[in-house]
Short mmCIF file of C-alpha atoms and ligand atoms in Angstrom, two decimals:
data_model
loop_
_atom_site.label_atom_id
_atom_site.label_comp_id
_atom_site.label_asym_id
_atom_site.label_seq_id
_atom_site.Cartn_x
_atom_site.Cartn_y
_atom_site.Cartn_z
CA MET A 1 67.75 76.35 83.45
CA TYR A 2 67.66 80.58 83.12
CA VAL A 3 69.40 82.27 85.77
CA LEU A 4 69.58 86.39 85.88
CA GLY A 5 72.69 87.13 87.76
CA ILE A 6 72.73 91.23 88.89
CA GLU A 7 75.42 92.85 89.97
CA SER A 8 75.35 96.01 92.29
CA THR A 9 78.02 96.15 94.48
CA ALA A 10 79.70 99.48 94.21
CA HIS A 11 80.53 101.64 90.68
CA THR A 12 78.60 98.86 88.78
CA PHE A 13 75.18 97.99 87.78
CA GLY A 14 74.83 94.67 86.02
CA ALA A 15 72.57 92.13 84.07
CA GLY A 16 73.43 88.65 83.12
CA VAL A 17 71.90 85.56 81.55
CA VAL A 18 73.19 82.07 82.02
CA LYS A 19 71.31 78.63 80.60
CA ASP A 20 72.63 75.34 81.39
CA GLY A 21 76.01 77.46 82.15
CA LYS A 22 76.10 78.93 79.02
CA ILE A 23 76.42 82.77 79.32
CA LEU A 24 74.11 84.11 76.68
CA SER A 25 74.35 88.00 78.14
CA ASN A 26 76.09 90.43 79.83
CA GLU A 27 74.83 93.89 80.07
CA ARG A 28 75.88 96.73 82.52
CA ASP A 29 76.98 100.29 82.94
CA THR A 30 79.10 102.10 85.68
CA TYR A 31 78.64 105.15 87.48
CA LYS A 32 81.59 107.60 86.66
CA PRO A 33 82.05 110.26 90.13
CA LYS A 34 81.69 114.06 88.37
CA GLN A 35 84.60 114.64 90.61
CA GLY A 36 86.28 112.89 93.52
CA GLY A 37 85.77 109.16 94.41
CA ILE A 38 82.13 107.66 94.54
CA ILE A 39 79.39 108.14 96.75
CA PRO A 40 77.50 105.32 97.99
CA ASN A 41 74.30 106.90 97.34
CA GLU A 42 74.95 108.46 94.22
CA ALA A 43 76.19 105.02 92.73
CA ALA A 44 72.44 104.26 94.40
CA HIS A 45 70.49 105.81 92.51
CA HIS A 46 72.33 105.95 89.28
CA HIS A 47 71.73 101.76 89.94
CA TYR A 48 67.70 102.66 90.50
CA MET A 49 67.77 104.36 87.39
CA LEU A 50 69.35 102.33 85.12
CA ALA A 51 68.37 99.18 86.36
CA PRO A 52 64.86 98.35 84.20
CA GLU A 53 66.88 99.49 80.75
CA ILE A 54 70.18 97.09 81.57
CA ILE A 55 67.47 93.74 82.90
CA ARG A 56 65.76 94.29 80.24
CA ARG A 57 68.64 94.99 77.75
CA SER A 58 70.24 91.43 79.13
CA LEU A 59 66.87 89.14 78.58
CA LYS A 60 66.37 90.66 75.15
CA LYS A 61 70.01 89.53 73.80
CA ALA A 62 69.16 86.16 75.83
CA ASN A 63 66.34 85.86 74.29
CA VAL A 64 64.46 84.78 77.19
CA SER A 65 61.30 86.27 79.03
CA MET A 66 61.29 86.96 82.60
CA ASP A 67 58.69 84.55 83.59
CA LYS A 68 61.08 81.61 81.85
CA ILE A 69 64.04 82.48 84.72
CA ASP A 70 64.31 79.37 87.00
CA ILE A 71 66.76 81.06 89.55
CA PHE A 72 67.21 85.00 90.31
CA ALA A 73 70.79 85.47 91.43
CA VAL A 74 72.00 88.49 93.22
CA SER A 75 75.67 89.71 94.33
CA GLN A 76 75.16 89.77 98.21
CA GLY A 77 78.65 91.28 99.20
CA PRO A 78 81.47 92.08 99.92
CA GLY A 79 80.22 96.50 98.90
CA LEU A 80 78.28 99.77 99.57
CA MET A 81 75.32 99.13 101.08
CA PRO A 82 73.33 101.51 99.26
CA CYS A 83 74.23 99.70 96.36
CA LEU A 84 74.14 96.15 97.82
CA ARG A 85 70.13 97.06 98.58
CA VAL A 86 69.31 97.92 95.11
CA GLY A 87 69.84 94.29 93.88
CA TYR A 88 68.41 92.64 96.78
CA GLN A 89 65.44 94.92 96.47
CA ILE A 90 65.07 93.90 92.39
CA SER A 91 65.93 90.00 92.82
CA ARG A 92 63.68 89.80 95.67
CA PHE A 93 60.61 91.90 94.06
CA LEU A 94 61.59 89.63 91.22
CA SER A 95 61.91 86.25 93.21
CA ASP A 96 58.51 86.65 94.97
CA LYS A 97 56.82 87.91 92.46
CA PHE A 98 57.67 84.87 89.37
CA ASN A 99 57.35 83.10 92.63
CA LYS A 100 61.26 81.37 91.79
CA LYS A 101 64.40 80.67 93.79
CA ILE A 102 66.70 83.39 94.77
CA ILE A 103 70.32 82.68 95.52
CA GLY A 104 72.83 85.14 97.18
CA VAL A 105 76.23 84.90 95.77
CA ASN A 106 79.78 86.13 96.92
CA HIS A 107 81.02 88.66 94.86
CA CYS A 108 84.62 87.60 95.37
CA ILE A 109 83.54 83.94 94.45
CA ALA A 110 81.97 85.20 91.46
CA HIS A 111 84.76 86.66 90.16
CA ILE A 112 86.65 83.31 90.70
CA GLU A 113 84.37 81.14 89.25
CA ILE A 114 84.17 83.02 86.18
CA ALA A 115 88.20 83.08 85.84
CA ARG A 116 88.29 79.43 86.40
CA ARG A 117 85.35 79.32 83.29
CA SER A 118 87.27 81.91 81.03
CA THR A 119 90.79 80.02 81.42
CA GLY A 120 89.50 76.31 81.45
CA LEU A 121 92.17 75.75 84.60
CA MET A 122 90.22 74.23 87.14
CA ASP A 123 92.88 74.38 90.19
CA PRO A 124 94.55 77.37 90.12
CA VAL A 125 95.68 80.05 92.62
CA MET A 126 94.17 82.80 92.06
CA LEU A 127 95.42 86.21 92.44
CA TYR A 128 92.03 88.42 93.04
CA VAL A 129 92.37 92.41 92.24
CA SER A 130 89.85 95.00 92.06
CA GLY A 131 89.36 98.06 93.68
CA GLY A 132 88.13 96.96 96.85
CA ASN A 133 90.08 93.51 97.29
CA THR A 134 93.00 92.20 96.60
CA GLN A 135 93.82 88.72 97.55
CA VAL A 136 95.49 85.34 96.59
CA ILE A 137 93.46 82.59 96.83
CA THR A 138 93.36 78.93 96.95
CA TYR A 139 91.27 75.95 97.46
CA GLU A 140 91.38 73.45 100.25
CA ASN A 141 88.57 71.27 101.41
CA GLY A 142 85.54 72.79 100.06
CA ARG A 143 86.35 76.25 100.76
CA TYR A 144 88.20 79.54 99.01
CA ILE A 145 90.68 80.31 101.52
CA VAL A 146 92.76 83.41 101.91
CA PHE A 147 96.07 82.64 101.59
CA GLY A 148 97.33 86.31 101.35
CA GLU A 149 96.08 89.87 101.21
CA THR A 150 96.33 93.50 100.78
CA GLN A 151 96.70 95.14 104.70
CA ASP A 152 95.29 98.47 103.54
CA ILE A 153 93.75 99.38 100.58
CA GLY A 154 93.33 97.12 97.22
CA VAL A 155 95.42 97.75 94.13
CA GLY A 156 92.74 98.86 92.66
CA ASN A 157 91.75 101.58 95.07
CA MET A 158 95.64 102.84 95.28
CA ILE A 159 95.59 103.50 91.58
CA ASP A 160 92.41 105.16 91.46
CA LYS A 161 93.48 106.95 94.36
CA ILE A 162 96.91 108.26 92.60
CA GLY A 163 95.21 109.01 89.50
CA ARG A 164 92.83 111.53 91.21
CA LYS A 165 95.71 113.47 92.36
CA MET A 166 96.77 113.37 89.04
CA GLY A 167 93.15 114.79 87.36
CA ILE A 168 92.50 111.11 86.03
CA PRO A 169 88.77 110.54 86.37
CA PHE A 170 87.69 106.91 87.56
CA PRO A 171 88.85 104.28 87.01
CA ALA A 172 91.89 105.68 86.51
CA GLY A 173 93.12 101.85 86.03
CA PRO A 174 93.20 101.43 82.44
CA ILE A 175 94.70 105.13 81.69
CA ILE A 176 97.29 104.52 84.22
CA GLU A 177 98.33 101.76 81.93
CA ASP A 178 98.30 103.90 78.92
CA LEU A 179 100.67 106.30 80.53
CA SER A 180 102.66 103.66 82.00
CA LYS A 181 103.46 102.07 78.65
CA LYS A 182 105.40 105.72 77.72
CA GLY A 183 107.71 105.61 81.25
CA LYS A 184 111.10 105.13 80.68
CA ASN A 185 112.38 105.50 83.79
CA TYR A 186 112.25 103.17 86.64
CA ILE A 187 111.58 105.54 90.71
CA LYS A 188 112.75 103.21 93.18
CA LEU A 189 109.27 102.95 95.28
CA PRO A 190 108.41 101.34 98.68
CA TYR A 191 108.03 97.62 97.75
CA SER A 192 105.63 96.36 101.04
CA ILE A 193 104.90 92.58 101.42
CA LYS A 194 104.64 90.61 104.76
CA GLY A 195 104.45 87.29 104.54
CA MET A 196 102.23 86.69 102.42
CA ASP A 197 100.51 89.65 102.69
CA VAL A 198 101.16 92.91 100.64
CA SER A 199 100.04 96.78 101.98
CA PHE A 200 99.61 99.61 98.91
CA SER A 201 98.41 102.82 101.39
CA GLY A 202 102.59 103.97 101.83
CA MET A 203 102.97 103.75 97.73
CA GLU A 204 100.28 105.59 97.50
CA THR A 205 102.02 108.42 100.40
CA PHE A 206 105.39 107.82 98.66
CA VAL A 207 104.30 109.00 94.68
CA SER A 208 101.46 111.43 96.29
CA ARG A 209 104.54 113.68 97.21
CA LEU A 210 106.14 113.19 94.09
CA LEU A 211 103.72 114.20 91.63
CA ASN A 212 105.47 117.67 91.39
CA THR A 213 108.63 116.47 90.43
CA LYS A 214 108.78 113.49 88.57
CA LYS A 215 107.03 112.67 84.88
CA LYS A 216 103.40 110.79 84.95
CA GLU A 217 104.15 108.48 82.64
CA ASP A 218 107.42 107.52 84.49
CA LEU A 219 105.72 107.17 88.02
CA CYS A 220 102.46 105.25 86.49
CA PHE A 221 105.26 103.05 84.73
CA SER A 222 106.99 102.87 88.42
CA ILE A 223 103.77 102.01 90.14
CA GLN A 224 102.66 99.35 87.56
CA GLU A 225 106.64 97.56 88.04
CA THR A 226 106.43 97.49 91.68
CA ALA A 227 102.70 97.09 92.71
CA PHE A 228 102.19 93.75 90.30
CA ALA A 229 106.19 92.54 91.25
CA MET A 230 104.97 92.53 94.70
CA LEU A 231 101.14 90.63 93.76
CA ILE A 232 103.02 88.08 91.40
CA GLU A 233 105.33 87.43 93.95
CA ALA A 234 103.00 86.77 96.71
CA SER A 235 101.23 84.34 94.31
CA GLU A 236 104.32 82.22 93.40
CA ARG A 237 104.99 81.81 97.03
CA ALA A 238 101.54 80.11 97.65
CA MET A 239 102.01 78.08 94.69
CA ALA A 240 104.82 76.67 96.00
CA TYR A 241 103.32 76.05 99.26
CA CYS A 242 100.27 75.11 98.47
CA LYS A 243 101.60 72.59 95.08
CA LYS A 244 99.61 74.36 92.49
CA GLU A 245 100.23 74.14 88.77
CA SER A 246 98.55 77.17 87.69
CA LEU A 247 97.52 80.85 88.39
CA VAL A 248 94.56 82.71 87.11
CA ILE A 249 94.05 86.75 87.85
CA THR A 250 90.88 88.15 87.82
CA GLY A 251 88.98 90.83 89.13
CA GLY A 252 89.14 94.60 87.62
CA VAL A 253 92.86 95.01 87.61
CA ALA A 254 93.37 91.32 85.34
CA GLY A 255 92.32 93.92 82.35
CA ASN A 256 95.77 95.12 82.99
CA ASP A 257 98.35 93.75 79.81
CA ARG A 258 101.45 94.32 82.38
CA LEU A 259 99.91 92.83 85.48
CA ASN A 260 99.18 89.27 82.75
CA GLU A 261 102.55 89.89 80.96
CA MET A 262 104.41 89.53 84.81
CA GLY A 263 102.14 86.22 85.53
CA ARG A 264 102.79 84.59 82.41
CA ILE A 265 106.59 85.15 83.08
CA MET A 266 106.77 84.09 86.49
CA CYS A 267 104.60 80.92 85.78
CA LYS A 268 106.79 79.57 82.74
CA GLU A 269 109.60 80.04 85.16
CA ARG A 270 108.20 77.49 87.16
CA GLY A 271 106.72 75.39 84.56
CA ALA A 272 103.05 76.46 85.42
CA LYS A 273 100.24 77.04 83.27
CA PHE A 274 99.05 80.47 82.84
CA VAL A 275 96.03 81.28 80.85
CA ARG A 276 94.89 84.94 80.62
CA MET A 277 91.11 85.26 81.30
CA GLU A 278 88.49 86.83 78.85
CA LYS A 279 88.32 90.90 79.86
CA GLU A 280 84.60 91.16 79.22
CA PHE A 281 84.38 89.08 82.20
CA SER A 282 87.39 90.36 84.76
CA GLY A 283 85.50 93.62 86.27
CA ASP A 284 82.32 93.81 87.85
CA ASN A 285 79.48 92.10 86.05
CA GLY A 286 76.32 90.31 86.10
CA ALA A 287 77.50 86.87 83.97
CA MET A 288 79.64 85.79 86.57
CA ILE A 289 76.82 86.32 89.44
CA ALA A 290 74.45 84.35 87.40
CA TYR A 291 77.20 81.64 86.37
CA THR A 292 78.05 81.77 89.98
CA GLY A 293 74.43 81.61 90.83
CA TYR A 294 73.65 78.62 88.23
CA LEU A 295 76.64 76.44 89.97
CA MET A 296 74.43 77.08 93.56
CA ARG A 297 71.57 75.73 91.76
CA ASP A 298 70.78 73.11 94.26
CA TYR A 299 71.82 75.37 97.17
CA GLU A 300 68.91 76.40 99.35
CA THR A 301 66.74 79.45 99.16
CA MET A 302 68.95 81.80 101.41
CA ASP A 303 68.08 84.73 103.38
CA VAL A 304 69.63 87.03 101.18
CA THR A 305 69.67 90.13 103.08
CA PRO A 306 73.10 92.08 101.90
CA LEU A 307 76.62 91.61 104.01
CA PRO A 308 78.70 94.28 103.00
CA THR A 309 82.01 91.94 104.44
CA TYR A 310 81.20 89.43 103.15
CA ARG A 311 84.42 86.99 103.09
CA THR A 312 85.40 85.14 100.30
CA ASP A 313 86.44 82.16 102.91
CA ALA A 314 82.43 82.50 104.88
CA VAL A 315 80.87 80.25 101.91
CA GLU A 316 81.17 76.76 101.79
CA ILE A 317 81.77 74.98 98.46
CA LYS A 318 79.41 72.49 97.61
CA TYR A 319 80.10 71.84 94.12
CA ARG A 320 83.22 71.10 93.60
P1 ATP B 401 85.36 94.78 94.56
O1 ATP B 401 84.32 94.90 94.97
O2 ATP B 401 85.96 93.04 93.50
O3 ATP B 401 86.83 94.86 94.82
P2 ATP B 401 85.18 96.58 92.72
O4 ATP B 401 84.15 97.17 93.06
O5 ATP B 401 86.35 96.83 92.29
O6 ATP B 401 85.31 95.12 92.87
P3 ATP B 401 86.17 95.77 89.32
O7 ATP B 401 85.77 96.15 88.43
O8 ATP B 401 86.49 94.39 90.04
O9 ATP B 401 85.35 96.17 90.85
O10 ATP B 401 87.65 96.82 89.65
C1 ATP B 401 87.62 97.85 89.46
C2 ATP B 401 88.72 97.96 89.45
O11 ATP B 401 89.96 97.66 88.46
C3 ATP B 401 89.14 99.88 89.19
O12 ATP B 401 90.27 100.29 90.87
C4 ATP B 401 90.04 99.96 88.42
O13 ATP B 401 90.96 101.08 88.31
C5 ATP B 401 90.70 98.93 88.40
N1 ATP B 401 91.12 98.55 86.63
C6 ATP B 401 90.46 98.62 85.35
N2 ATP B 401 91.46 98.17 84.55
C7 ATP B 401 92.80 98.30 85.12
C8 ATP B 401 93.87 97.64 83.99
N3 ATP B 401 93.58 98.31 82.56
N4 ATP B 401 94.79 98.55 84.77
C9 ATP B 401 94.86 98.50 86.29
N5 ATP B 401 93.41 98.56 86.79
C10 ATP B 401 91.99 98.41 86.15
FE1 FE2 B 402 84.67 93.96 92.00
#
């Protein structure tokens, strides 16, 4: 069974093909604003322009033709409405044209499922960290439960906003990571963890005020040390409370070496398991949508209209 997955919730347009659960291709392109943050209509325009080529590349790599696709899986949300519409319209058109099933996939759950597959850890606590989302998730009774989350902005978003003020283009995460490796002096930053929840806007404001007086490298180092310690503390608490023996980190920020190192150290100290996921699949991509669509293959064809505020815990998980 072939599934074509389409991702277009925000900055990335991706298309991936999965055959019986095996990933055959994962093609993508990311919209990069010339200056400032993402302009949703511009990102959608990028997706419309590149979609045909990326889908074609993905099919070619998987060595399959469109008429052989059994299910069209599309990332239904959460995300930016103009961007979501691109993926929706393309997959709806293809499913009608080839008279095949269409399945709407929750983007956050796709990040989770591809991480479970990538690490082989079946029932971990999941730290899902990206631009728009920051959640500590566990699985209980047929749902992914959001155990803790950010009360304001996602950790990636905070990093991107500070990056922009430092003159670093989007996405700032990898460049901030490089700068942080050269930082030597820790600057004390607001450490905001409230129960299971975290918050990052205070750190963003605080760092913004120091931009002219402190070294970039030291600031980047301190942002990472503080923000990631908060995330690992919340994850550890969830592991203890839910009696889970392993941790998985997923989402774009999971590409960060230091965050993974902190996760590994915490798990080692608890006698729990930690496996780092493959970087290719941590950020937004089409293969994770195709793979999750494959897991959902026996679900009814759903009303797949875009859902910009689609919650992780809104989905009934019937395949676990
Ligand atoms: P979501 O809809 O899941 O919130 P997203 O649109 O934010 O997804 P992702 O590709 O999952 O997209 O994550 C992108 C974020 O990850 C950006 O904020 C980017 O700066 C951040 N990021 C990428 N690589 C790194 C890194 N090495 N270190 C820190 N942050 C990173
Ligand atoms: Fe994402």
